[in-house]
Amino acid sequence: MSALTLNRSGREWFSSLPACLLLLAVVLFSTSSDIHNQMLRLGEQFWSGYYKLRVDIAPPECNPSRDIDAAVAAELAKESDLGDMAALLGSVEKDPADVRRSIERSVADCQASHASYQQLRDQLTPTVKAYRAVELFVADVIALGLESQRYILIVVVMLCAVTATLTRHHIAMRPMETRLDYTVSLTLQTIANAMLLGSSVIFRQTTLASEAAVSAEEMMLHNLWITGFAALTLASLYRLFRVPADLADGGSLNKALLAVPLYTVMCLISGTYFGLIGHASGIGIYLGKMMELSDMFLNVGLYVWVGMMLKQTRLATLVFNVFRPWRLPPEMLAVVAVLVAAIPTAYTGASGIFVIAAGAVIYSELRAAGARRQLALAATAMSGSLGVVLRPCLLVVVIAYLNREVTTDELFGWGIWVFVLTAVMFTAVALAVNRQSRFELAPASEAWPATLAALRSLLPYVAVIVAVVLFYRWALDVRMDEFSAPRLLPVILLAILVFEHISLKGRSHRDAEGLEVNHQGLERSVRTATNDTTAEIGALLLLLGLSVSIGGVIERSHLMETFPQSFDSAWSAMLLMVVILVVLGMIMDAFGAVILVSATVATIAYGSGIHPIHFWMVTLVAFELGYLSPPVALNHLLTRQVVGEAEVTAAQQEGGTFYQRHERIIMPLIAMGLSLLLVAFVPLLFY
């Protein structure tokens, strides 16, 4: 067995398998809540008052056979004994009739309580007890899931981050190609990881030294962070001294610095800043804020897993087969791919997440359909940029939650028009400015039969998807929306993999490149998808976490307070907003940037007379332009991450004009840049 096989096998056992189990646990815990709700409803339908049967009921302590006459006499006698004192206090003498009525009501209530108790005891049949046991077990599973969600997130982040370090899979401006690249990158990674470890230890000691009581749960979170960063530091230190033999000699320091992962750069900047201001625990504190949005970050991991499972299916190939008979020019096919990708992007909530989840599929399908590398890379990087303004994008929901000036209905309503605008601009750039091939479609008489045949091949997949969605809708009363999508999509993809395992077992099919391949089966498909998922999750979530820390630097440095709190001219304010928002899009993830903008930039915009809905539409488009803009261009880095360095290098070596050589960068910039200018400044004409 080769060393590569051993390494892969060890990775599957110590990284991929635990990550797969943890992700399945997240889906199980979230689904168990829906199951429990339905169990409570069914219990109430079968046994009226089931909510009272969920717990053992103690018998009433009152006496239903109480002697009313004796009780009345005793009450009047007690009042007679207190006669002098009552007179002194000015009490009114009780009417014997009132005393009797009161005791009669008390006895009646007692008898009703005993009757209700007996009725519940009669209802508590063995069937009810068995059902109750299952329902309470599901309730315990839900409680366990809610309590363990933050623990799962830390374990997933650290486990996958260690995997990304050991496999050299972190997101950087360029890959490690020389020994100098490797040494500089791993040295700075080790320093940054040690800085994360030290900050977490100091944060723990500060928490213990505070006067506030520290819960066992909080201490467990501290210990998990410390353990994880210790493992990450050891992993980078191990890689530092295990230099791969395939690296070239030589190299330059400038290029080596570009091979440093982005999370490392963010950590060094924020750690140095917090250290200089005497707040060494700052990184640990801001990473701890991830726990407040643990469900969101776990959803990111689920979306990446879904994308990698999608890569193992034939679904994307079959969808592109619908358009292939028309012999669309590559530019038009790229437009179709970007427009179709807007819908799943709206569910994932951020373009970067979609690129890393499904970018490899889009790129391979565009290349298989004849698109040149530069165009395929441009479309892949931009595949998630159009859907962030569409319902039910979670990012828009977060904006409405943090800003009372806007509602989701208003934002999604105007988001449709922004989507139409960006789609038109991308189509215009692709077909007019960017077109390098002849526009000749296949005759309809020739294309339609093949298209219909391709659609028939999709019908079983549609049936599987509809079956899962309807099962959740009818059996669990769960609709497909931005809140349920993270737990529905993994189930849908697993169902598709099961369907392919059954329908393609022992058969071969053609992949995206048209090559004949044998179906690898369910277990191997899930295993391969999870292997690809672990490193991607580690690279992405660690980057998202450190961008929160960079947001803390911006917040604590009071950088935004150096700008005027309002402008007399909305045009001047908008110009400044556009610049700031694009820069934030370059250096921060979408969710962290929205939180920072809500607390700082938004108030300046409102005070300058910019309408809140207009401002947030500009913000979303500006963020997307930032993710596509050098020098960082995060969506391009994520594209390279999923398609491979070899494809990007091959694209850079292609000849042609300046535009053709840099089409993957220039084309998205033109499309989104023009869209941003129109969204930002045209509405000001109507103020």
mmCIF file of N, CA and C in Angstrom, residues 34-47 50 131 135 473-478:
data_model
loop_
_atom_site.group_PDB
_atom_site.id
_atom_site.type_symbol
_atom_site.label_atom_id
_atom_site.label_comp_id
_atom_site.label_asym_id
_atom_site.label_seq_id
_atom_site.Cartn_x
_atom_site.Cartn_y
_atom_site.Cartn_z
ATOM 1 N N ASP A 34 -38.595 18.630 14.587
ATOM 2 C CA ASP A 34 -39.806 18.535 13.765
ATOM 3 C C ASP A 34 -40.581 17.266 14.097
ATOM 4 N N ILE A 35 -39.862 16.168 14.289
ATOM 5 C CA ILE A 35 -40.526 14.906 14.644
ATOM 6 C C ILE A 35 -41.252 15.041 15.972
ATOM 7 N N HIS A 36 -40.604 15.701 16.929
ATOM 8 C CA HIS A 36 -41.209 15.849 18.250
ATOM 9 C C HIS A 36 -42.476 16.690 18.190
ATOM 10 N N ASN A 37 -42.444 17.752 17.405
ATOM 11 C CA ASN A 37 -43.652 18.580 17.271
ATOM 12 C C ASN A 37 -44.821 17.769 16.727
ATOM 13 N N GLN A 38 -44.526 16.941 15.736
ATOM 14 C CA GLN A 38 -45.592 16.111 15.168
ATOM 15 C C GLN A 38 -46.059 15.048 16.155
ATOM 16 N N MET A 39 -45.150 14.523 16.955
ATOM 17 C CA MET A 39 -45.538 13.530 17.957
ATOM 18 C C MET A 39 -46.463 14.141 19.005
ATOM 19 N N LEU A 40 -46.190 15.375 19.390
ATOM 20 C CA LEU A 40 -47.077 16.046 20.344
ATOM 21 C C LEU A 40 -48.462 16.251 19.744
ATOM 22 N N ARG A 41 -48.517 16.623 18.463
ATOM 23 C CA ARG A 41 -49.812 16.824 17.818
ATOM 24 C C ARG A 41 -50.576 15.508 17.697
ATOM 25 N N LEU A 42 -49.865 14.442 17.301
ATOM 26 C CA LEU A 42 -50.523 13.147 17.186
ATOM 27 C C LEU A 42 -51.010 12.659 18.552
ATOM 28 N N GLY A 43 -50.175 12.859 19.568
ATOM 29 C CA GLY A 43 -50.583 12.456 20.903
ATOM 30 C C GLY A 43 -51.853 13.164 21.349
ATOM 31 N N GLU A 44 -51.964 14.428 21.030
ATOM 32 C CA GLU A 44 -53.149 15.198 21.400
ATOM 33 C C GLU A 44 -54.369 14.751 20.596
ATOM 34 N N GLN A 45 -54.135 14.336 19.333
ATOM 35 C CA GLN A 45 -55.253 13.869 18.518
ATOM 36 C C GLN A 45 -55.777 12.512 18.990
ATOM 37 N N PHE A 46 -54.872 11.610 19.359
ATOM 38 C CA PHE A 46 -55.281 10.274 19.792
ATOM 39 C C PHE A 46 -55.810 10.264 21.225
ATOM 40 N N TRP A 47 -55.199 11.037 22.095
ATOM 41 C CA TRP A 47 -55.574 11.062 23.509
ATOM 42 C C TRP A 47 -55.758 12.514 23.937
ATOM 43 N N TYR A 50 -53.280 14.970 26.092
ATOM 44 C CA TYR A 50 -52.039 14.192 26.161
ATOM 45 C C TYR A 50 -50.932 14.941 26.896
ATOM 46 N N TYR A 131 -45.933 5.063 23.905
ATOM 47 C CA TYR A 131 -45.825 6.261 23.050
ATOM 48 C C TYR A 131 -45.125 7.382 23.802
ATOM 49 N N GLU A 135 -41.768 9.484 22.819
ATOM 50 C CA GLU A 135 -41.846 10.954 22.684
ATOM 51 C C GLU A 135 -40.891 11.660 23.633
ATOM 52 N N ARG A 473 -43.089 18.002 4.324
ATOM 53 C CA ARG A 473 -44.239 18.905 4.399
ATOM 54 C C ARG A 473 -45.433 18.231 5.051
ATOM 55 N N TRP A 474 -45.719 17.003 4.650
ATOM 56 C CA TRP A 474 -46.918 16.328 5.146
ATOM 57 C C TRP A 474 -46.667 15.594 6.461
ATOM 58 N N ALA A 475 -45.528 14.935 6.576
ATOM 59 C CA ALA A 475 -45.275 14.140 7.778
ATOM 60 C C ALA A 475 -44.761 14.982 8.940
ATOM 61 N N LEU A 476 -43.964 16.005 8.627
ATOM 62 C CA LEU A 476 -43.344 16.794 9.692
ATOM 63 C C LEU A 476 -43.797 18.245 9.703
ATOM 64 N N ASP A 477 -44.651 18.636 8.730
ATOM 65 C CA ASP A 477 -45.151 20.008 8.640
ATOM 66 C C ASP A 477 -44.003 21.010 8.517
ATOM 67 N N VAL A 478 -43.028 20.683 7.670
ATOM 68 C CA VAL A 478 -41.862 21.542 7.453
ATOM 69 C C VAL A 478 -41.847 21.970 5.991
#
